Coordinates of C-alpha atoms and ligand atoms in Angstrom, one line a residue:
X1 CA 60.0 35.7 183.1
X2 CA 56.9 36.6 185.1
X3 CA 57.8 39.2 187.8
X4 CA 55.4 40.5 190.4
X5 CA 56.5 43.7 192.2
X6 CA 54.9 44.0 195.7
X7 CA 55.1 47.5 197.0
X8 CA 53.5 50.2 199.2
X9 CA 53.9 52.8 196.4
X10 CA 53.8 52.9 192.6
X11 CA 53.7 56.2 190.5
X12 CA 51.3 57.5 189.4
X13 CA 48.9 55.5 191.5
X14 CA 50.5 56.3 194.9
X15 CA 53.7 58.0 195.6
X16 CA 55.3 59.5 198.7
X17 CA 58.9 59.4 197.4
X18 CA 61.5 57.6 195.4
X19 CA 60.0 54.1 196.1
X20 CA 56.9 55.2 194.0
X21 CA 59.1 56.4 191.2
X22 CA 61.1 53.2 191.0
X23 CA 58.1 50.8 191.2
X24 CA 56.3 52.9 188.6
X25 CA 59.2 52.7 186.1
X26 CA 61.3 49.4 186.6
X27 CA 58.4 47.1 185.5
X28 CA 57.9 49.1 182.4
X29 CA 61.5 48.6 181.4
X30 CA 61.4 44.9 182.3
X31 CA 58.5 44.6 179.9
X32 CA 60.4 46.5 177.2
X33 CA 63.2 44.0 177.7
X34 CA 60.7 41.2 176.8
X35 CA 59.6 40.0 180.3
X36 CA 56.2 40.1 181.9
X37 CA 56.2 42.4 184.9
X38 CA 53.2 43.4 187.0
X39 CA 52.8 45.5 190.2
X40 CA 50.5 45.0 193.2
X41 CA 49.9 47.8 195.8
X42 CA 47.3 48.6 198.4
X43 CA 44.2 50.3 197.1
X44 CA 44.5 53.8 198.7
X45 CA 42.0 56.4 197.8
X46 CA 44.6 58.5 196.0
X47 CA 43.4 61.0 193.4
X48 CA 44.8 58.9 190.6
X49 CA 43.3 55.6 191.8
X50 CA 39.9 57.2 192.3
X51 CA 40.0 58.7 188.8
X52 CA 40.8 55.3 187.1
X53 CA 38.8 52.3 186.0
X54 CA 39.5 48.9 187.6
X55 CA 38.1 45.4 187.0
X56 CA 37.5 42.9 189.8
X57 CA 40.1 40.1 189.8
X58 CA 39.7 38.3 193.1
X59 CA 38.1 38.5 196.5
X60 CA 39.1 36.7 199.7
X61 CA 39.7 36.8 203.5
X62 CA 42.8 37.3 205.5
X63 CA 43.0 36.1 209.1
X64 CA 44.5 38.6 211.5
X65 CA 44.3 37.6 215.2
X66 CA 40.8 36.3 215.5
X67 CA 39.3 38.4 212.8
X68 CA 38.7 37.5 209.1
X69 CA 39.3 40.7 207.0
X70 CA 37.7 40.8 203.6
X71 CA 39.8 42.1 200.6
X72 CA 39.3 42.6 196.9
X73 CA 42.0 42.6 194.2
X74 CA 41.2 44.8 191.3
X75 CA 43.1 45.2 188.0
X76 CA 43.7 48.5 186.3
X77 CA 41.9 48.7 183.0
X78 CA 44.0 50.1 180.1
X79 CA 47.5 50.0 178.7
X80 CA 48.7 53.5 179.7
X81 CA 51.2 52.4 182.5
X82 CA 53.3 49.9 180.5
X83 CA 52.7 47.2 183.0
X84 CA 49.7 45.5 184.7
X85 CA 48.7 47.1 188.0
X86 CA 46.7 45.4 190.7
X87 CA 45.4 47.1 193.8
X88 CA 44.3 45.4 197.0
X89 CA 41.2 47.1 198.5
X90 CA 40.8 46.5 202.2
X91 CA 37.8 48.4 203.5
X92 CA 38.7 50.1 206.8
X93 CA 42.5 49.8 206.3
X94 CA 43.4 51.3 202.9
X95 CA 40.5 53.4 201.9
X96 CA 42.3 56.6 202.9
X97 CA 43.8 59.3 200.6
X98 CA 47.4 59.3 202.0
X99 CA 49.9 56.5 201.6
X100 CA 51.5 56.6 205.1
X101 CA 49.9 59.7 206.7
X102 CA 46.7 61.7 206.7
X103 CA 46.4 65.1 205.1
X104 CA 47.8 66.8 208.2
X105 CA 50.9 64.7 208.0
X106 CA 50.0 62.5 211.0
X107 CA 51.3 58.9 210.3
X108 CA 48.6 56.1 210.6
X109 CA 48.8 54.2 213.8
X110 CA 47.7 50.9 212.3
X111 CA 50.6 50.4 210.0
X112 CA 51.4 46.9 211.3
X113 CA 47.8 45.6 210.7
X114 CA 47.6 47.3 207.3
X115 CA 50.8 45.8 205.8
X116 CA 50.2 42.4 207.5
X117 CA 46.8 42.2 205.7
X118 CA 48.2 43.5 202.5
X119 CA 51.0 41.0 202.3
X120 CA 48.8 38.1 203.0
X121 CA 46.1 39.3 200.6
X122 CA 48.8 39.3 197.9
X123 CA 49.8 35.7 198.7
X124 CA 46.1 34.6 198.6
X125 CA 45.8 36.2 195.2
X126 CA 48.9 34.5 193.9
X127 CA 47.8 31.1 195.2
X128 CA 44.8 31.1 192.9
X129 CA 46.6 32.3 189.8
X130 CA 46.9 29.7 187.1
X131 CA 50.3 31.1 185.9
X132 CA 52.3 32.0 189.0
X133 CA 55.1 34.6 189.0
X134 CA 58.7 33.3 188.7
X135 CA 59.9 36.1 190.9
X136 CA 58.3 38.0 193.8
X137 CA 60.1 41.3 194.0
X138 CA 59.4 42.9 197.4
X139 CA 60.2 46.5 198.3
X140 CA 61.0 47.9 201.7
X141 CA 59.7 46.8 205.1
X142 CA 56.0 46.9 204.1
X143 CA 56.6 43.7 202.1
X144 CA 59.5 42.3 204.1
X145 CA 57.6 39.4 205.6
X146 CA 56.6 37.9 202.3
X147 CA 59.8 35.9 201.8
X148 CA 59.4 34.5 205.3
X149 CA 55.7 33.7 204.9
X150 CA 56.2 31.7 201.7
X151 CA 58.8 29.6 203.4
X152 CA 57.5 29.2 206.9
X153 CA 53.7 29.6 207.0
X154 CA 51.9 26.4 206.1
X155 CA 49.1 28.5 204.5
X156 CA 51.5 29.9 201.8
X157 CA 54.1 27.2 201.6
X158 CA 52.9 26.1 198.2
X159 CA 54.5 29.3 196.9
X160 CA 57.9 28.5 198.4
X161 CA 59.4 27.7 195.0
X162 CA 59.0 31.3 193.8
X163 CA 62.2 33.2 193.9
X164 CA 62.1 36.3 196.2
X165 CA 64.1 39.5 195.8
X166 CA 64.0 42.1 198.5
X167 CA 65.1 45.7 197.8
X168 CA 66.0 48.2 200.5
X169 CA 65.0 51.7 199.3
X170 CA 65.1 53.1 202.8
X171 CA 66.7 51.3 205.7
X172 CA 65.8 53.9 208.2
X173 CA 62.3 52.4 208.6
X174 CA 62.0 48.9 209.9
X175 CA 58.3 48.5 210.5
X176 CA 59.1 46.7 213.8
X177 CA 56.5 45.7 216.4
X178 CA 56.4 44.0 219.7
X179 CA 56.3 40.2 220.2
X180 CA 53.1 40.9 222.2
X181 CA 51.5 41.4 218.8
X182 CA 52.7 38.1 217.3
X183 CA 49.1 36.9 217.2
X184 CA 48.6 39.2 214.2
X185 CA 50.9 37.0 212.1
X186 CA 49.7 34.0 210.1
X187 CA 50.5 30.6 211.7
X188 CA 54.2 29.8 211.2
X189 CA 56.7 27.1 212.3
X190 CA 57.8 28.2 215.7
X191 CA 61.3 27.0 214.9
X192 CA 61.5 30.0 212.6
X193 CA 61.0 32.6 215.4
X194 CA 64.6 33.7 215.0
X195 CA 64.0 34.8 211.4
X196 CA 61.4 37.2 212.4
X197 CA 63.3 38.8 215.2
X198 CA 65.9 41.6 215.5
X199 CA 66.8 43.3 218.8
X200 CA 63.9 41.7 220.7
X201 CA 61.2 42.8 218.3
X202 CA 59.5 41.4 215.2
X203 CA 61.3 43.3 212.5
X204 CA 60.0 43.0 208.9
X205 CA 63.0 44.8 207.3
X206 CA 65.5 42.4 209.1
X207 CA 63.2 39.5 208.3
X208 CA 63.2 40.4 204.6
X209 CA 67.0 40.7 204.6
X210 CA 67.4 37.3 206.3
X211 CA 64.8 35.3 204.3
X212 CA 64.9 36.7 200.7
X213 CA 66.8 34.8 198.0
X214 CA 68.5 37.9 196.8
X215 CA 68.9 41.3 198.4
X216 CA 69.5 44.6 196.7
X217 CA 70.0 48.2 197.8
X218 CA 69.4 51.2 195.5
X219 CA 73.1 52.0 195.1
X220 CA 76.4 50.3 195.8
X221 CA 77.5 53.1 198.1
X222 CA 74.3 52.7 200.2
X223 CA 75.0 49.0 200.6
X224 CA 78.4 49.8 202.1
X225 CA 77.0 52.5 204.3
X226 CA 74.3 50.2 205.7
X227 CA 77.0 47.8 206.9
X228 CA 78.5 50.8 208.8
X229 CA 75.2 52.4 210.1
X230 CA 71.7 51.1 209.7
X231 CA 69.9 51.5 213.1
X232 CA 71.3 48.3 214.5
X233 CA 71.2 46.1 211.4
X234 CA 74.9 46.6 210.5
X235 CA 76.0 43.1 211.5
X236 CA 73.0 41.5 209.8
X237 CA 73.9 43.2 206.5
X238 CA 77.5 42.1 206.8
X239 CA 76.4 38.6 207.4
X240 CA 74.1 38.6 204.3
X241 CA 76.5 40.3 202.0
X242 CA 77.1 37.3 199.8
X243 CA 73.5 37.6 198.4
X244 CA 73.5 41.4 198.2
X245 CA 74.2 43.9 195.5
X246 CA 73.7 47.6 195.0
X247 CA 72.0 48.8 191.8
X248 CA 71.6 52.5 191.1
X249 CA 68.1 53.5 190.2
X250 CA 67.4 54.7 186.7
X251 CA 65.0 57.5 185.9
X252 CA 61.9 57.2 183.7
X253 CA 63.0 59.1 180.7
X254 CA 59.4 59.2 179.4
X255 CA 58.0 60.9 182.5
X256 CA 61.1 63.1 183.1
X257 CA 61.8 64.6 179.7
X258 CA 62.1 68.4 179.6
X259 CA 61.2 68.5 175.9
X260 CA 57.8 66.8 176.4
X261 CA 57.0 67.2 180.1
X262 CA 53.3 68.2 180.3
X263 CA 53.8 69.9 183.7
X264 CA 56.2 72.5 182.1
X265 CA 54.9 75.7 180.4
X266 CA 58.2 76.1 178.6
X267 CA 59.6 72.9 177.2
X268 CA 63.1 72.4 176.0
X269 CA 63.7 73.4 172.4
X270 CA 67.1 74.1 170.7
X271 CA 68.4 76.6 173.3
X272 CA 69.1 75.4 176.8
X273 CA 69.6 78.9 178.2
X274 CA 66.3 80.1 176.8
X275 CA 64.5 77.1 178.3
X276 CA 66.1 77.6 181.7
X277 CA 65.3 81.3 181.7
X278 CA 61.7 80.9 180.6
X279 CA 61.1 78.3 183.3
X280 CA 62.8 80.5 186.0
X281 CA 60.5 83.4 185.0
X282 CA 57.5 81.0 185.2
X283 CA 58.3 80.2 188.8
X284 CA 57.6 83.8 189.8
X285 CA 53.9 83.0 189.6
X286 CA 54.4 80.8 192.6
X287 CA 57.4 82.2 194.4
X288 CA 59.1 85.5 195.3
X289 CA 62.8 85.6 194.4
X290 CA 65.5 87.7 192.8
X291 CA 65.7 86.8 189.1
X292 CA 69.2 88.2 188.7
X293 CA 70.6 85.9 191.3
X294 CA 71.1 82.1 191.2
X295 CA 68.1 80.1 192.3
X296 CA 69.0 77.3 194.7
X297 CA 66.1 74.8 195.4
X298 CA 65.4 72.0 197.9
X299 CA 62.7 69.5 197.0
X300 CA 62.0 66.7 199.4
X301 CA 60.8 65.4 202.7
X302 CA 61.6 67.8 205.6
X303 CA 63.3 65.3 207.8
X304 CA 66.7 64.8 209.4
X305 CA 67.6 62.0 206.9
X306 CA 67.5 64.6 204.1
X307 CA 69.5 67.1 206.1
X308 CA 66.6 69.6 205.8
X309 CA 67.5 70.8 209.4
X310 CA 70.8 72.1 208.1
X311 CA 69.2 74.5 205.6
X312 CA 67.8 77.3 207.9
X313 CA 71.1 78.0 209.5
X314 CA 73.2 77.5 206.4
X315 CA 71.0 79.8 204.3
X316 CA 70.9 82.4 207.0
X317 CA 74.7 82.3 207.4
X318 CA 75.2 82.6 203.7
X319 CA 72.9 85.6 203.4
X320 CA 74.3 87.3 206.5
X321 CA 77.8 86.9 205.0
X322 CA 76.5 88.9 201.9
X323 CA 76.0 85.8 199.7
X324 CA 74.0 86.5 196.6
X325 CA 71.4 83.8 195.8
X326 CA 67.7 83.1 196.3
X327 CA 66.4 79.9 197.8
X328 CA 63.1 78.0 197.4
X329 CA 62.1 75.0 199.5
X330 CA 59.3 72.6 198.4
X331 CA 58.5 69.9 201.0
X332 CA 56.4 68.5 203.8
X333 CA 57.6 66.9 207.0
X334 CA 58.5 67.8 210.5
X335 CA 56.4 70.6 211.9
X336 CA 59.4 72.4 213.5
X337 CA 61.1 72.6 210.1
X338 CA 57.9 73.8 208.4
X339 CA 57.7 76.6 211.0
X340 CA 61.3 77.5 210.5
X341 CA 60.9 77.8 206.7
X342 CA 57.7 79.9 207.1
X343 CA 59.5 82.3 209.4
X344 CA 62.4 82.6 206.9
X345 CA 59.9 83.5 204.2
X346 CA 59.0 86.6 206.3
X347 CA 62.6 87.3 207.3
X348 CA 64.3 87.0 203.9
X349 CA 61.7 88.4 201.5
X350 CA 62.9 87.9 197.8
X351 CA 65.8 85.7 199.0
X352 CA 63.8 82.8 200.5
X353 CA 60.4 81.4 199.7
X354 CA 58.7 78.1 200.3
X355 CA 55.7 75.9 199.5
X356 CA 55.0 73.5 202.4
X357 CA 53.2 71.0 200.3
X358 CA 53.5 67.8 198.2
X359 CA 53.1 69.0 194.6
X360 CA 54.3 66.8 191.7
X361 CA 53.7 69.5 189.1
X362 CA 55.5 72.2 191.0
X363 CA 58.4 69.8 191.5
X364 CA 58.8 69.4 187.8
X365 CA 58.6 73.2 187.3
X366 CA 61.3 73.7 190.0
X367 CA 63.7 71.1 188.4
X368 CA 63.3 73.1 185.2
X369 CA 63.5 76.6 186.5
X370 CA 66.2 76.4 189.2
X371 CA 69.9 76.9 188.7
X372 CA 71.0 74.6 191.5
X373 CA 69.3 71.8 193.5
X374 CA 70.6 71.2 197.0
X375 CA 70.7 67.9 198.7
X376 CA 72.5 68.1 202.1
X377 CA 71.4 64.5 203.1
X378 CA 72.7 62.8 206.2
X379 CA 71.7 59.5 204.4
X380 CA 70.8 59.0 200.8
X381 CA 70.1 55.5 199.6
X382 CA 70.1 56.5 195.9
X383 CA 68.5 59.9 195.5
X384 CA 66.5 60.5 192.4
X385 CA 66.3 64.3 192.7
X386 CA 69.9 64.8 191.6
X387 CA 69.2 62.6 188.5
X388 CA 66.1 64.6 187.6
X389 CA 68.1 67.8 188.2
X390 CA 70.7 66.6 185.7
X391 CA 68.1 65.9 183.0
X392 CA 66.5 69.4 183.5
X393 CA 69.8 71.2 183.4
X394 CA 70.0 72.1 187.1
X395 CA 73.4 71.6 188.8
X396 CA 73.2 69.4 191.9
X397 CA 74.9 70.6 195.2
X398 CA 75.1 67.5 197.3
X399 CA 76.7 66.0 200.4
X400 CA 78.9 63.1 199.6
X401 CA 76.9 60.2 200.9
X402 CA 75.3 57.0 199.5
X403 CA 73.9 57.3 196.0
X404 CA 74.8 61.0 195.9
X405 CA 78.5 60.1 196.1
X406 CA 77.9 57.4 193.5
X407 CA 76.3 59.7 190.9
X408 CA 77.7 63.3 191.5
X409 CA 81.4 64.1 191.1
X410 CA 82.7 67.6 191.9
X411 CA 83.5 69.9 188.9
X412 CA 87.0 70.3 190.3
X413 CA 87.5 66.7 189.4
X414 CA 86.0 67.1 185.9
X415 CA 82.6 66.1 187.3
X416 CA 79.0 67.1 187.0
X417 CA 78.1 69.1 190.2
X418 CA 79.2 70.5 193.5
X419 CA 80.0 68.2 196.4
X420 CA 80.8 68.7 200.1
X421 CA 81.8 66.1 202.6
X422 CA 81.1 67.4 206.1
X423 CA 77.6 67.4 207.5
X424 CA 77.8 71.0 208.8
X425 CA 76.4 74.5 208.4
X426 CA 79.8 75.8 207.3
X427 CA 80.3 73.2 204.6
X428 CA 76.8 73.7 203.2
X429 CA 77.0 77.5 203.2
X430 CA 80.5 77.4 201.6
X431 CA 78.8 75.3 198.8
X432 CA 76.3 78.0 198.3
X433 CA 79.1 80.5 197.8
X434 CA 80.7 78.1 195.3
X435 CA 77.3 77.9 193.5
X436 CA 77.0 81.7 193.4
X437 CA 80.4 82.0 191.9
X438 CA 79.8 79.3 189.3
X439 CA 76.5 81.0 188.3
X440 CA 78.4 84.1 187.1
X441 CA 80.8 82.1 185.0
X442 CA 78.3 81.8 182.1
X443 CA 80.6 79.8 179.9
X444 CA 81.4 77.2 182.5
X445 CA 77.7 77.0 183.6
X446 CA 76.5 76.7 180.0
X447 CA 78.9 73.8 179.2
X448 CA 78.1 72.1 182.5
X449 CA 74.3 72.3 181.8
X450 CA 74.9 70.8 178.3
X451 CA 76.9 68.0 179.8
X452 CA 74.6 67.0 182.6
X453 CA 71.6 67.0 180.4
X454 CA 73.2 64.3 178.3
X455 CA 74.1 62.0 181.2
X456 CA 72.5 58.6 180.8
X457 CA 70.7 57.3 183.9
X458 CA 68.0 55.5 181.9
X459 CA 66.3 52.5 183.4
X460 CA 67.6 50.1 180.6
X461 CA 70.9 49.6 182.4
X462 CA 69.5 49.1 185.8
X463 CA 66.7 46.9 184.6
X464 CA 69.3 44.7 182.9
X465 CA 71.0 44.2 186.3
X466 CA 67.8 43.2 187.9
X467 CA 67.1 40.8 185.1
X468 CA 70.5 39.1 185.6
X469 CA 69.6 38.7 189.3
X470 CA 66.2 37.2 188.6
X471 CA 67.7 34.9 186.0
X472 CA 70.4 33.6 188.3
X473 CA 67.8 32.7 190.9
X474 CA 65.5 30.9 188.5
X475 CA 68.4 29.0 186.9
Ligands
ADP1 P1 63.0 59.7 199.2 O1 63.9 59.2 200.2 O2 62.0 60.7 199.7 O3 62.3 58.5 198.5 P2 64.2 60.2 196.6 O4 65.2 61.2 196.1 O5 64.5 58.7 196.3 O6 63.8 60.4 198.1 O7 62.8 60.5 195.8 C1 62.1 61.6 196.0 C2 61.0 61.7 195.0 O8 59.9 62.4 195.7 C3 61.4 62.6 193.8 O9 60.6 62.2 192.7 C4 60.9 64.0 194.3 O10 60.8 64.9 193.2 C5 59.7 63.7 195.0 N1 59.3 64.6 196.1 C6 59.7 64.7 197.3 N2 59.1 65.7 198.0 C7 58.2 66.2 197.1 C8 57.3 67.3 197.2 N3 57.1 68.0 198.4 N4 56.5 67.6 196.2 C9 56.7 66.9 195.0 N5 57.5 65.9 194.8 C10 58.3 65.6 195.9

C-alpha cells in the first residue's frame, strides 16, 4: 500500500511533542512491513530542515480568499529517515523557525491561513502524482479538513476515492475559526456546511472526525475519555464510535536505545546500576541536586493539560514534610509556571532545579540519569515519556488517566511504576514519598529497572494495527 502521512510535525525535521515522534517513526515501521509510506509536512525553517538537502518536486498556487499563494513541494534527499519526506515551502507562512510559536513562546496568529494553505498545497501535489496514495493518513486538527475537501470541494474531488484515516493525538486543540472567515476555504458544496461546523464555528478537528473513513486515537483509554470530556465534542465522538479505534503509540527503538543513544555520554553496558549512576553524575554538569537522594524529573510542556501546575505546591509540600528527594523540571510553556519554577530553584537549592527550554539532547540525558519520571497529567492521550522512561530504566510516577492508565500499572499490583488517581497536591506529594521509599529498597528498585527496560512498546505491534485499518478501508 502507498500511505501518505500529512502532519504538522515529523521528527527530526520538526517536533514540538509526541505528534512529531509518532509521525517520525510510524512510516518507517510501515515501510519495514513492506508498504510504501511517505510524510508531508510544512517547510518550517527548523535547524534540521535548514541543514538538509532537498530537491524540487512540484510548484503551484493555492487560492485563499482572493489571493493566490505560491508554494513549492521539495523532497528530502537521502535515505537516512527510513521514509520519503516532502516539505511544503510557503514563503511568508512557514519560513519561521518554530512549529507553532516563535522563540519567545508566542503562538502564531495566522494558524488558520497557514494550515488552510498547507492542506490544499498537499492536495494539489497529490493531484499531479502519477501513482496516487491508497491512504491519506491525517494527524490532528491541522489536517482535519483534508477528508472533507476531497469529498466536498470540486477542485479536489478527483481524490475522493482515496481512503482517509484521521488520528487524534491531542483533542484539546480544535483549530476552530469563525464562519466570518469561511471565504478562506476552497469552494465547496454548500449542502455540506454542517460537516464543517461544531458549536457555531468551523471546527477542523470535528470536521476530520465526521468526514474521515476511519478514526483513531493514540490509546484505547483516551478514546473512552474523549467520549466523556473533549471540550464539547463528546457527543460527536460517541456518534462516530463505530469507525473509531484506540491504538497505543510505539516508541522508535532505534532512536530511543540507551545502549546506542548518541546523546548519552554513558551508554548502557552490562550493568544497569552503573549506567544509571554514571548518567546521574553526568547531569550535575547541567543541574544542581543531591546525588544521594532519588532524582525525580518532569519533562514536557508546562501547561495545565500535563498537570505541571500541580508540581510547585506538591514539591513544596513534600519537602516541607521532610521528604528526601531532588527534582528537575525540563520544559517550556506558560509564563506563570516558568516563573514559579525559577523561584523554586532559588528557594530549594540542591533540591530543585530547572531548565526552561526545549532541549532534545538534555531530555535523553534526563531519561537516562533520573530515578523517577513524574507525569501528573490531567489529560494524557497516550504519553510517550513514560515509555521512554521504561526503556531508560527510570520508574514512571503517573496519574491514572488516558494512555498512562493503559501503560503503567502500580507495583502493588505487580506492575511497572507508581500510580495515583486523584488530581491533587496531596496525591502527588504522597507519590513522591512512595518513590523516596522505593529508592532505598535497592533490591526492589534493581529488579524493577531490569523489568521495565525489557518491556516491549516497539512500533511493530502498533504499525500492524494501522496496517489492518488501512487494508480494511481499501478492501
Ligand atoms: P505531548 O502531549 O507534548 O505531545 P507526549 O508525551 O506525547 O506529549 O510527547 C512528548 C515528547 O516531547 C517526548 O518526546 C518528550 O521527550 C518531548 N519533550 C517535551 N518537552 C520537551 C522539552 N522541553 N525538551 C525536550 N523534549 C521535550
